[in-house]
CSV table of C-alpha atoms in Angstrom, one decimal:
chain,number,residue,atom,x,y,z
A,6,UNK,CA,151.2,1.2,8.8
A,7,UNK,CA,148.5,0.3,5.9
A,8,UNK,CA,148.6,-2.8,4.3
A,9,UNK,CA,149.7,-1.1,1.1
A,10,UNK,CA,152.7,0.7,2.5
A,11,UNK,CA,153.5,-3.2,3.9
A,12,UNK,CA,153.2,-4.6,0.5
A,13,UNK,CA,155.6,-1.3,-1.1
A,14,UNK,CA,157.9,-1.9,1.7
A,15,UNK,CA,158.5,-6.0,1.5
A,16,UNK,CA,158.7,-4.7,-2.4
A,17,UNK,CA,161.5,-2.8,-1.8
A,18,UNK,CA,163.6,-5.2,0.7
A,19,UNK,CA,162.2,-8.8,-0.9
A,20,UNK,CA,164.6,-11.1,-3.6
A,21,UNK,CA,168.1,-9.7,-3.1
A,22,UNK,CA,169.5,-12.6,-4.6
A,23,UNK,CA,171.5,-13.9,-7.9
A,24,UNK,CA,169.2,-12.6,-11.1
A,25,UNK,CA,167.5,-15.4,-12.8
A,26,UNK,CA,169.2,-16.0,-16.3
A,27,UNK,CA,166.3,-14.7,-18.9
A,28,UNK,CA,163.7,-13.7,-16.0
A,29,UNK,CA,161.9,-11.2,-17.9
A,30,UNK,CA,159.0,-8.2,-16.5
A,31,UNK,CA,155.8,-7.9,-17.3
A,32,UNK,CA,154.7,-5.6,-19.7
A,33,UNK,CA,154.5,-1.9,-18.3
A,34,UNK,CA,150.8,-2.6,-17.0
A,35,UNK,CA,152.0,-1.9,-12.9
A,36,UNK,CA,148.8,-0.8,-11.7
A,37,UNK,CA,146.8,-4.1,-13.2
A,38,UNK,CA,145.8,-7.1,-11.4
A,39,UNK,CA,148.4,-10.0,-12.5
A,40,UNK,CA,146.0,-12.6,-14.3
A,41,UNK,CA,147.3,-16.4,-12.9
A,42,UNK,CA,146.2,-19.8,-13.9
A,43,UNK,CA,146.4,-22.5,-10.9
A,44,UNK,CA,147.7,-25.7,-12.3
A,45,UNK,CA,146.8,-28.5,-9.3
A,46,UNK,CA,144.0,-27.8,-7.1
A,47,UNK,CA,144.7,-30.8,-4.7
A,48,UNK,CA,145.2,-29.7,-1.1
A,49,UNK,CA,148.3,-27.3,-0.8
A,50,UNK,CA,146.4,-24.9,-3.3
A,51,UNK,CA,143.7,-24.6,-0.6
A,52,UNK,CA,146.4,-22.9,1.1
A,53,UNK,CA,147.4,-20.7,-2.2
A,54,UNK,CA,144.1,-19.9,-2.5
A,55,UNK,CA,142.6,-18.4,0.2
A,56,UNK,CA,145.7,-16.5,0.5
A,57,UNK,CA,145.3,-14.9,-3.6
A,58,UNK,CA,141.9,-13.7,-2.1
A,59,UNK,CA,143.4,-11.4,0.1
A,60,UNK,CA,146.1,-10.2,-2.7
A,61,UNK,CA,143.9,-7.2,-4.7
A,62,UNK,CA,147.3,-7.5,-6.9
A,63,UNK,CA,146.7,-11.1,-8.5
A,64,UNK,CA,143.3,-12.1,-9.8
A,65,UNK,CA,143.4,-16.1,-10.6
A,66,UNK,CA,141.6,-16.6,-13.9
A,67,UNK,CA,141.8,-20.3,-14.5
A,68,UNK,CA,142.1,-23.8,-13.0
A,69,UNK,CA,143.1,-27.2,-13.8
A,70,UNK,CA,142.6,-30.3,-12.0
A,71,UNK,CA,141.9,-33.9,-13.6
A,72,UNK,CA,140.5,-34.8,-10.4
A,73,UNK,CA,136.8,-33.3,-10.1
A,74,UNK,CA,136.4,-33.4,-6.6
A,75,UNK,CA,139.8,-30.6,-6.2
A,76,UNK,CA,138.7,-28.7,-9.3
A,77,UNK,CA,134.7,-28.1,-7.7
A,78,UNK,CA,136.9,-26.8,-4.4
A,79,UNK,CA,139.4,-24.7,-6.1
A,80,UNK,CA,136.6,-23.2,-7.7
A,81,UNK,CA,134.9,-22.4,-4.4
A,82,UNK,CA,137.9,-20.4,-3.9
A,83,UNK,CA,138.0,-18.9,-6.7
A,84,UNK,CA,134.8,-17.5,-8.2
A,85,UNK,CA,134.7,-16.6,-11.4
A,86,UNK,CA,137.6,-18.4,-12.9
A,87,UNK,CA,137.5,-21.2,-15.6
A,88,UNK,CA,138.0,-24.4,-14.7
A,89,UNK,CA,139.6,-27.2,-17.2
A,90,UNK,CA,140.1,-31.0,-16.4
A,91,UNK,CA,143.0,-30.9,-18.3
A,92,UNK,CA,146.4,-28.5,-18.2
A,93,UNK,CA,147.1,-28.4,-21.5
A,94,UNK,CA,143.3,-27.4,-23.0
A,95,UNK,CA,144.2,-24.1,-20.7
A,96,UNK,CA,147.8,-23.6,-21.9
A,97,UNK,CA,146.1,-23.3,-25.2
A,98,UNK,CA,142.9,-21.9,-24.8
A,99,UNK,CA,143.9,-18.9,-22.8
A,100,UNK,CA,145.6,-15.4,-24.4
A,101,UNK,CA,144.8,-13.9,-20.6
A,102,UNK,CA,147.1,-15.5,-18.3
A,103,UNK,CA,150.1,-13.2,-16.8
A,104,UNK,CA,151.6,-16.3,-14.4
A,105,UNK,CA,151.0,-19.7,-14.2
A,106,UNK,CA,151.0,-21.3,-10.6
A,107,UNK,CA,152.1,-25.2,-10.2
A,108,UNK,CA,150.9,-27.2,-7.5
A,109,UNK,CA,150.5,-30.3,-8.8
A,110,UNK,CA,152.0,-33.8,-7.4
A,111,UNK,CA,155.8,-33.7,-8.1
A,112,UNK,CA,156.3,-35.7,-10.6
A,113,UNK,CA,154.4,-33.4,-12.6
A,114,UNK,CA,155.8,-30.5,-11.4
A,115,UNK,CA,158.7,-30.6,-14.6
A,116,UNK,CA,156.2,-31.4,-17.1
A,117,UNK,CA,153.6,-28.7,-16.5
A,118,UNK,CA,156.7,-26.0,-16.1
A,119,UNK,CA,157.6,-26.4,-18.6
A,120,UNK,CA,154.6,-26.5,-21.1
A,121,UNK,CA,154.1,-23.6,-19.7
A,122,UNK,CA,157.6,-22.0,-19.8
A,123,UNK,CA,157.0,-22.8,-23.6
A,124,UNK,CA,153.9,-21.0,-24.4
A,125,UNK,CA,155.8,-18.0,-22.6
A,126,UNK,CA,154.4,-18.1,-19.6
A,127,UNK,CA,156.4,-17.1,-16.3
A,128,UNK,CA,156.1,-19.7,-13.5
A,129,UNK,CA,156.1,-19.9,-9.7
A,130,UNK,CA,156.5,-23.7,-8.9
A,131,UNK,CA,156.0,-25.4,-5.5
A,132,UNK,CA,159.1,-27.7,-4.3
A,133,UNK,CA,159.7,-29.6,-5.0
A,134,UNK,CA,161.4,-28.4,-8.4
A,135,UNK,CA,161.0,-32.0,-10.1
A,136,UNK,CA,161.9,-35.3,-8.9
A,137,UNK,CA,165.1,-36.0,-11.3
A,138,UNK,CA,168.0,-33.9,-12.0
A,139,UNK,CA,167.2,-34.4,-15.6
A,140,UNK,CA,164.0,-32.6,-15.3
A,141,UNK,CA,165.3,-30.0,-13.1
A,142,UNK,CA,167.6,-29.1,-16.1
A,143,UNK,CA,164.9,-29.1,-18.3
A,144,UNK,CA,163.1,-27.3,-16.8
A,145,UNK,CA,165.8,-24.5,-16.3
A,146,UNK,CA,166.4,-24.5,-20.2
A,147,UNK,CA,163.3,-24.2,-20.6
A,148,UNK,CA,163.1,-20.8,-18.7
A,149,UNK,CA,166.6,-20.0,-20.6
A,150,UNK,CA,164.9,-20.4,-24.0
A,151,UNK,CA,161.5,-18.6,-23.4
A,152,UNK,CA,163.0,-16.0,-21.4
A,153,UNK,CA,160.2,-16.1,-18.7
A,154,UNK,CA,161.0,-16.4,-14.9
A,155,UNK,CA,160.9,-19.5,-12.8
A,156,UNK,CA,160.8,-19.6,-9.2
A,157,UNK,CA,161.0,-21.9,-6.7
A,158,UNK,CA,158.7,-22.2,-4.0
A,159,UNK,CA,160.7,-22.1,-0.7
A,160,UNK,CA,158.9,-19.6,1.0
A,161,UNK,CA,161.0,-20.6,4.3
A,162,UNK,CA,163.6,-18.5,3.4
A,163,UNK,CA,161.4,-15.5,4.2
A,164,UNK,CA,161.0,-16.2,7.8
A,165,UNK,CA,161.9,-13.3,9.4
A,166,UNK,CA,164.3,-15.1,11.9
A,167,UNK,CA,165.6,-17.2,8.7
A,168,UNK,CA,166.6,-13.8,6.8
A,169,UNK,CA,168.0,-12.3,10.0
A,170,UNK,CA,170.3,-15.2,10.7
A,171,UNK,CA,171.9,-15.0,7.1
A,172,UNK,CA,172.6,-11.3,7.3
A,173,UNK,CA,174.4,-12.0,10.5
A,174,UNK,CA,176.5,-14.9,9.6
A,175,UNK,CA,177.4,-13.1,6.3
A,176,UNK,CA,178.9,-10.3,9.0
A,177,UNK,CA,180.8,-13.2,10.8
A,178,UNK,CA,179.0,-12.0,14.0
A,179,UNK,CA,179.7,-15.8,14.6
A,180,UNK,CA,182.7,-16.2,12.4
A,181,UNK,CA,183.8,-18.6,9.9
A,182,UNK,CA,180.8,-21.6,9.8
A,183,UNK,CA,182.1,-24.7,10.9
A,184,UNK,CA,179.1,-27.2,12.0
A,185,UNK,CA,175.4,-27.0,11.4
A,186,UNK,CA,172.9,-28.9,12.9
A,187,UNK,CA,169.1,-29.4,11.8
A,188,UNK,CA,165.8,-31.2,12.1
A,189,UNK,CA,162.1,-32.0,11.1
A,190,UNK,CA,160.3,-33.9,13.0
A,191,UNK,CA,156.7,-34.1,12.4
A,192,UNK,CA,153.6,-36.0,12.0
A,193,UNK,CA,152.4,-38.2,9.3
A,194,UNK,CA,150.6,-37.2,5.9
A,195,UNK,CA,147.0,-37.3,5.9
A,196,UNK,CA,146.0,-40.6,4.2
A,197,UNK,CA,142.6,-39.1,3.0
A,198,UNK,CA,144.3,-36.3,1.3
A,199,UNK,CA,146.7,-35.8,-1.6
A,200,UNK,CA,144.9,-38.6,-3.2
A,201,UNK,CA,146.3,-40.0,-6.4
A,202,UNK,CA,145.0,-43.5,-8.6
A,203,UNK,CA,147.6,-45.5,-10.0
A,204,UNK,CA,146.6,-46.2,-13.7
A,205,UNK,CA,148.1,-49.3,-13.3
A,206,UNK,CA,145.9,-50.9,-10.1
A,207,UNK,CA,142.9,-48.0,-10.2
A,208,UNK,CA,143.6,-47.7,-6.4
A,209,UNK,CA,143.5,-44.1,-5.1
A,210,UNK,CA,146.2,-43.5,-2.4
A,211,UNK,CA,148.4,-40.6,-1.1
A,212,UNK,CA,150.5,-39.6,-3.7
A,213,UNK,CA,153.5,-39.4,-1.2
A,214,UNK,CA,153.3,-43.2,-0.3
A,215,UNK,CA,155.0,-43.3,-3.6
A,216,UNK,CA,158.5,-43.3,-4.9
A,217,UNK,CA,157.0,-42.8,-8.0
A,218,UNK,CA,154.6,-39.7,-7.8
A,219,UNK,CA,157.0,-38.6,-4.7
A,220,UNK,CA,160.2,-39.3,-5.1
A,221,UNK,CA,161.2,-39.6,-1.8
A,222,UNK,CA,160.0,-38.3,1.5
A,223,UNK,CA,162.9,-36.2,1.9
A,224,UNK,CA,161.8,-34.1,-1.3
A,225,UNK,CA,158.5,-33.6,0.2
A,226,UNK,CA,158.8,-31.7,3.4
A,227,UNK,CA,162.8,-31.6,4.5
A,228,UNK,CA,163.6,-30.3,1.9
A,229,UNK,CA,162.4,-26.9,3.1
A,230,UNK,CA,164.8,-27.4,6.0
A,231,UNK,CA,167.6,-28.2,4.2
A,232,UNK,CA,167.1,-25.6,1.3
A,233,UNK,CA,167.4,-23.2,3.8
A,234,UNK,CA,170.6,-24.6,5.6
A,235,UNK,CA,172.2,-24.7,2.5
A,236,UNK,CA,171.3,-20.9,2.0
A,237,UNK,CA,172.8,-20.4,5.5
A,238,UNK,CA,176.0,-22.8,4.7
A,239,UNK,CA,176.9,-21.4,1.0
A,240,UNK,CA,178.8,-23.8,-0.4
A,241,UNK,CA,178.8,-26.7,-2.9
A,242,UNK,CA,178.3,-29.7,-1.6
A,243,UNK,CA,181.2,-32.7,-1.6
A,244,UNK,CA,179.9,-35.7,0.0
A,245,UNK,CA,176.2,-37.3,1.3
A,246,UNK,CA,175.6,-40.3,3.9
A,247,UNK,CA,172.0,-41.1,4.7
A,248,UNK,CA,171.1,-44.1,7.1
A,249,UNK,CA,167.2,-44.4,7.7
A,250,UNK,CA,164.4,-46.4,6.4
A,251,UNK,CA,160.3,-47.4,7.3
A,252,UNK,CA,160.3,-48.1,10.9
A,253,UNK,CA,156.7,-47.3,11.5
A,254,UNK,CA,155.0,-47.1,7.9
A,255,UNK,CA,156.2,-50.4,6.4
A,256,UNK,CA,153.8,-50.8,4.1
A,257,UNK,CA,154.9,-47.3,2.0
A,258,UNK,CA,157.3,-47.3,-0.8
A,259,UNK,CA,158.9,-44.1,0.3
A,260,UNK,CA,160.4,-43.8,4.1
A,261,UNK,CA,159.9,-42.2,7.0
A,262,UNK,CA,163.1,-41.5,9.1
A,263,UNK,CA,166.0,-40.4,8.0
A,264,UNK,CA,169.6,-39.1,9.3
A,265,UNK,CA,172.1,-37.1,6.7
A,266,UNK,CA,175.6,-35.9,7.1
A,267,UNK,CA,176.5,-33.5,4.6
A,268,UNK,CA,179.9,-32.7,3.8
A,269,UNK,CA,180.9,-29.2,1.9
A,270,UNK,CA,183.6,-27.9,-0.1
A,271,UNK,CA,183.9,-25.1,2.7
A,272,UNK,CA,184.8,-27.9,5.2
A,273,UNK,CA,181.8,-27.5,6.7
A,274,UNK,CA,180.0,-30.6,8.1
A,275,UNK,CA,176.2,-30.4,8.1
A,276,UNK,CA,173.8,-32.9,10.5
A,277,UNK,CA,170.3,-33.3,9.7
A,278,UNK,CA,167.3,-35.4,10.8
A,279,UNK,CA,164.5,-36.5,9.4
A,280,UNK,CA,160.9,-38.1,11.2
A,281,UNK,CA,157.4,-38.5,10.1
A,282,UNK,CA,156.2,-40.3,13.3
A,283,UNK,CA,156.5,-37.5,15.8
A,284,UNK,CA,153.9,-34.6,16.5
A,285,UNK,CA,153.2,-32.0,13.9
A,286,UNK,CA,154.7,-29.3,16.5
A,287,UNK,CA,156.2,-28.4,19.4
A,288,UNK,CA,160.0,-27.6,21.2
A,289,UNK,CA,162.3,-29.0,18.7
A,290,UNK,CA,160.4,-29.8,16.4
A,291,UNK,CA,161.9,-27.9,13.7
A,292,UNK,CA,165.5,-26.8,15.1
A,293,UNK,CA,168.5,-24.9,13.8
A,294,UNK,CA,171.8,-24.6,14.7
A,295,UNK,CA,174.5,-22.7,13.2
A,296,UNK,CA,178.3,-23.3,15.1
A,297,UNK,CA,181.0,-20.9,14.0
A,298,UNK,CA,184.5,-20.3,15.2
A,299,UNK,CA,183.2,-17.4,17.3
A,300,UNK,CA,180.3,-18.4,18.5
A,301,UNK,CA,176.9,-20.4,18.1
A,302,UNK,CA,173.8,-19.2,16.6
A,303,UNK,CA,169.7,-20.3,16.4
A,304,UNK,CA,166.3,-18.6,16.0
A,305,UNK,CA,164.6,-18.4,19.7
A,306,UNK,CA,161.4,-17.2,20.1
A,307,UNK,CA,161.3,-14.5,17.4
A,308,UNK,CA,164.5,-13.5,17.8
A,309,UNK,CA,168.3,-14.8,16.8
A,310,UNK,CA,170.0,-15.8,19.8
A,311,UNK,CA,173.8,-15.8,19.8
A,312,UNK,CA,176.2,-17.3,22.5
A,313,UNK,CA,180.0,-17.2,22.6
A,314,UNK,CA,181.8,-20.1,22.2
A,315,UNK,CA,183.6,-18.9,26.1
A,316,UNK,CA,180.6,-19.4,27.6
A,317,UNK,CA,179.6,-15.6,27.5
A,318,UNK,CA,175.8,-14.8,28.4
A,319,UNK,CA,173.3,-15.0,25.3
A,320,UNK,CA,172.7,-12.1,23.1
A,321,UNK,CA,169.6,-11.9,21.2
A,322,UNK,CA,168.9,-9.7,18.3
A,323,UNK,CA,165.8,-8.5,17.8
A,324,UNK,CA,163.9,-9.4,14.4
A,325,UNK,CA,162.0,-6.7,12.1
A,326,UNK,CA,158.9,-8.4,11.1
A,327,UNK,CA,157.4,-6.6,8.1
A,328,UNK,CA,155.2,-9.4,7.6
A,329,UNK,CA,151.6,-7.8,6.4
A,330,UNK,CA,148.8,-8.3,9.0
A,331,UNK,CA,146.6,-10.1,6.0
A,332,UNK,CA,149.6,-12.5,5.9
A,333,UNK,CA,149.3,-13.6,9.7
A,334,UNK,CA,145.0,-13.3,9.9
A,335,UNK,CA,145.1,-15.7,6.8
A,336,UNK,CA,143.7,-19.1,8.5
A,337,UNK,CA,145.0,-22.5,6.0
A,338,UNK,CA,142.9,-25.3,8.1
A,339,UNK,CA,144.3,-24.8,11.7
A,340,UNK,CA,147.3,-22.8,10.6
A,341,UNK,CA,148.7,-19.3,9.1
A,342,UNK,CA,150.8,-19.4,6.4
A,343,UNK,CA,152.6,-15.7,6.6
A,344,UNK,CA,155.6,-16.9,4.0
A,345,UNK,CA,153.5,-18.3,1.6
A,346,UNK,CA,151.8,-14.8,1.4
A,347,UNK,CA,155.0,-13.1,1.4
A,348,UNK,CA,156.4,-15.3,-1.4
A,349,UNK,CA,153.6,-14.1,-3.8
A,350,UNK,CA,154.8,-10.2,-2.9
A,351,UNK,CA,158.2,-11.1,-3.9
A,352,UNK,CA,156.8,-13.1,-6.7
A,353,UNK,CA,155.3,-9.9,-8.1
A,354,UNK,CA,158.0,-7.9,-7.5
A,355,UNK,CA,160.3,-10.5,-10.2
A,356,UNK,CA,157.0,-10.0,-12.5
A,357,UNK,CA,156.8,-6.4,-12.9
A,358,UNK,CA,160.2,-5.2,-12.0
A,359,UNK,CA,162.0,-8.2,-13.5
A,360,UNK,CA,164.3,-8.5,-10.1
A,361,UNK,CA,165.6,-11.9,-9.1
A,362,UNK,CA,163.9,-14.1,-7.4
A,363,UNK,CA,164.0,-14.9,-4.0
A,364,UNK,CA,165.1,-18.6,-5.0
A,365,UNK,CA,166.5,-19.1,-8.4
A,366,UNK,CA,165.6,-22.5,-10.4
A,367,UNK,CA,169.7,-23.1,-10.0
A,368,UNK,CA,168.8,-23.3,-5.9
A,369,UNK,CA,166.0,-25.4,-6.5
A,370,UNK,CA,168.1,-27.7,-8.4
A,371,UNK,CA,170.9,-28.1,-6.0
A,372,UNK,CA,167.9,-29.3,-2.9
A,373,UNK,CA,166.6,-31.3,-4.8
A,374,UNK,CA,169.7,-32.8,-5.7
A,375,UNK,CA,171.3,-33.1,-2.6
A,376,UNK,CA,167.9,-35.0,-1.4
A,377,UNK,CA,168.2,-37.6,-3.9
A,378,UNK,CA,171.8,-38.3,-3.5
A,379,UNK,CA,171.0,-38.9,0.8
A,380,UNK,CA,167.9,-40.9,-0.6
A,381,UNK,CA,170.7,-43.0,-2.9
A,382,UNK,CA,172.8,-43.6,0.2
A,383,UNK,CA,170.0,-44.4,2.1
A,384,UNK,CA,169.2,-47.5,0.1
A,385,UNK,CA,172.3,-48.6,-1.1
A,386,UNK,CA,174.5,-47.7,2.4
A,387,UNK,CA,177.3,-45.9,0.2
A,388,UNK,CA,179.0,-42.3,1.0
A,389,UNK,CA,177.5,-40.6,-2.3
A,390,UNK,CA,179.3,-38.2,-3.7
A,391,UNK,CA,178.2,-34.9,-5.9
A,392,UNK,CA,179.2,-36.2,-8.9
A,393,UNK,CA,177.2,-39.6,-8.1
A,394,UNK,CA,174.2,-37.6,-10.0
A,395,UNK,CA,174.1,-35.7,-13.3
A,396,UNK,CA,175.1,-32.4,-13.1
C-alpha cells in the first residue's frame, strides 16, 4: 500500500474519542498544505521536525526560540521559514499560520497556548498540558472562548498494542478491571540538553532539574505512562499515595524515583513506578499490566497477550499496524518516533474535518493532575485525595 492510502486510512480510523468542546475545521482548503508555526525549538522539536519534513500535508512557516543556538537548528530543519527570538512578535506578525505547535519548557507551555488560542489559532501542545491545574483551566477556556482546537500531545495512546488493548478490555475479553500495574524505568536527562538560565543566578542548566520550569519529574516522562493507564482504567480518580524522593541526583530540585498507588471511583487500584537511574531500555523497562476478573492482560512483542486467571495457556492477538513506513524510517538521534508521526495525521484530521481529538485538553488536565497530587504526597507523606487540588 502507498503512503497516501496509509495516510487516508489512519484518517479514517484515528481520534474516535469525546469531541473537543469548540474544536473548529479549517476552512474548506483540504488539498492545501496546513501552514504551522513551531513555538520552542529546544531538543524534542528536533524530533517534530524532521518528522514535518516527511509530511507533504504541513509546511512549517515560522519559528520562535529566545535561545539562538535552538533557533539556528530548528532552522536547519526547516528551510525557508521565519525565525523570531520572541513568541509573541510571530503571534502578531503573521496572517499565514493555520496551527501553532508548542514545545516549549512546561512552564510555558499554558502561556504560549493560550496567546495563541486568542489570536485564533488551533493548537497541538506537547505534555505536559501546564504545570498547575489553574493553567490547565485556562488554558481550556481559552480554547472554549476562541473556538479553536487544543490537543494534547500523548502520542502513546497511538501505539498499536496500546489501541488494541483498549478495544479488548472495553469487550471484557478480560472482564471487569480490577488491578493495574505499571512502570518507567529509564535513564537520566541529558545534562547538556534542555538547557535553560535562571534570570535570577544567569546559570544555564537542564530545565528539568527544576521544580520551577518542570514541575515535577513525574510530569515530564510518566506521565505518558500513566495518561495511558488512565485511558485503559476509565474512571475518576479517588485517592493518591506517592513515597519516593532523590536517591541518586541529590543535588536536583525535582526527584528521581517514585512509587504511586492510585485509587479509583471504579474500585480499581492502580500501581505504578517511577526511576530515572535505570537504562533507557530494555525487558521491563516500560511494562503494563492489566488484571481483570477474567483474566490478565499485557502488550508482548507486538502483540496483546491474554492469560486466564485458571491458568489456561496464553492467547495472543495479533495487532494491525497501519503505522506509515515514513513513520518507522524517520531516525530522531538513535531512535524512531512512529507515534509522534502518527499524532500529526490525527492532528490533521481534527483540522480539516473538525473530528475530536485523539486526546481532549479535559484528558490532559486530569494527567497532569493526578501527577501533581502523587508529587503532593510525595513531599508531604499524606494519602491526597482528588479534591486536595482545584478542580
Amino acid at each position: 500500500m502507498d503512503s497516501q492510502a496509509n495516510r487516508r486510512s489512519f484518517l479514517v480510523t484515528a481520534g474516535a474519542s469525546v469531541l473537543a468542546a469548540g474544536a473548529s475545521a479549517l476552512d474548506a482548503q483540504t488539498e492545501k498544505p496546513i501552514r504551522i508555526a513551531i513555538i520552542g525549538t529546544g531538543t524534542r522539536s528536533w524530533a517534530h521536525l524532521a518528522i514535518l519534513k516527511t509530511l507533504p500535508q504541513f509546511q512549517v512557516v515560522a519559528l520562535a526560540d529566545p535561545t539562538p543556538q535552538n533557533l539556528d537548528r530548528g532552522a536547519s530543519l526547516a528551510p525557508g521559514a521565519k525565525t523570531y527570538s520572541d513568541y509573541r512578535k510571530l503571534l502578531a506578525e503573521r496572517n499565514d499560520i493555520d496551527a501553532v505547535i508548542v514545545i516549549t519548557p512546561s512552564f510555558l507551555h499554558a502561556e504560549v497556548t493560550i496567546a495563541a488560542l486568542d489570536r485564533g489559532l488551533p493548537v497541538l501542545c506537547e505534555k505536559p498540558m501546564a504545570t498547575k491545574v489553574e493553567d490547565a483551566n485556562r488554558m481550556i477556556e481559552a480554547s472554549r472562548k476562541s473556538g479553536k482546537l487544543l490537543y494534547i500531545g500523548f502520542q502513546k495512546r497511538l501505539v498499536p498494542t496500546t489501541a488494541k488493548m483498549r478495544e479488548l478490555i472495553a469487550a471484557g475479553e478480560i472482564g471487569a478491571i480490577q488491578f493495574v500495574s505499571g512502570n518507567l524505568f529509564r535513564g537520566d536527562w541529558n545534562p547538556a540538553s534542555w538547557k535553560y538560565t535562571d534570570p535570577k543566578t544567569g546559570v544555564a542548566t537542564n530545565w528539568r532539574y527544576l521544580t520551577f520550569t518542570e514541575g515535577s519529574a513525574l510530569l515530564e516522562d510518566g506521565i505518558h505512562e500513566m495518561d495511558t493507564l488512565n485511558w485503559m482504567i476509565a474512571s475518576p480518580v479517588v485517592r493518591v499515595t506517592a513515597a519516593g524522593g532523590n536517591n541518586v541526583f541529590k543535588q536536583r530540585e525535582t526527584i528521581d524515583n517514585a512509587a504511586l498507588i492510585v485509587e479509583y471511583e471504579s474500585g480499581v487500584k492502580l500501581s505504578f513506578d517511577f526511576c530515572l537511574f535505570a537504562a533507557n531500555a530494555g525487558p521491563g523497562s516500560r511494562r503494563m499490566v492489566i488484571i481483570g476478573s477474567e483474566g490478565v492482560m499485557q502488550p508482548e512483542n507486538g502483540r496483546v497477550a491474554i492469560r486466564g486467571r485458571s491458568g489456561s495457556a496464553v492467547r495472543y492477538v495479533d495487532v494491525v499496524d497501519n503505522t506509515p513506513k515514513e513513520a518507522t524510517a524517520t531516525q530522531v538521534g538513535s531512535a524512531q518516533d512512529p507515534e509522534t508521526y502518527k499524532q500529526y495525521l490525527a492532528f490533521e484530521q481534527s483540522l480539516r474535518t473538525g473530528r475530536p481529538p485523539a486526546v481532549s485538553p479535559e484528558d490532559g488536565k486530569t494527567a497532569i493532575k493526578l501527577m501533581l497530587l502523587a508529587e503532593k504526597s510525595l513531599r508531604t507523606h499524606r494519602i491526597m485525595t482528588w479534591n486536595d487540588l482545584p478542580a
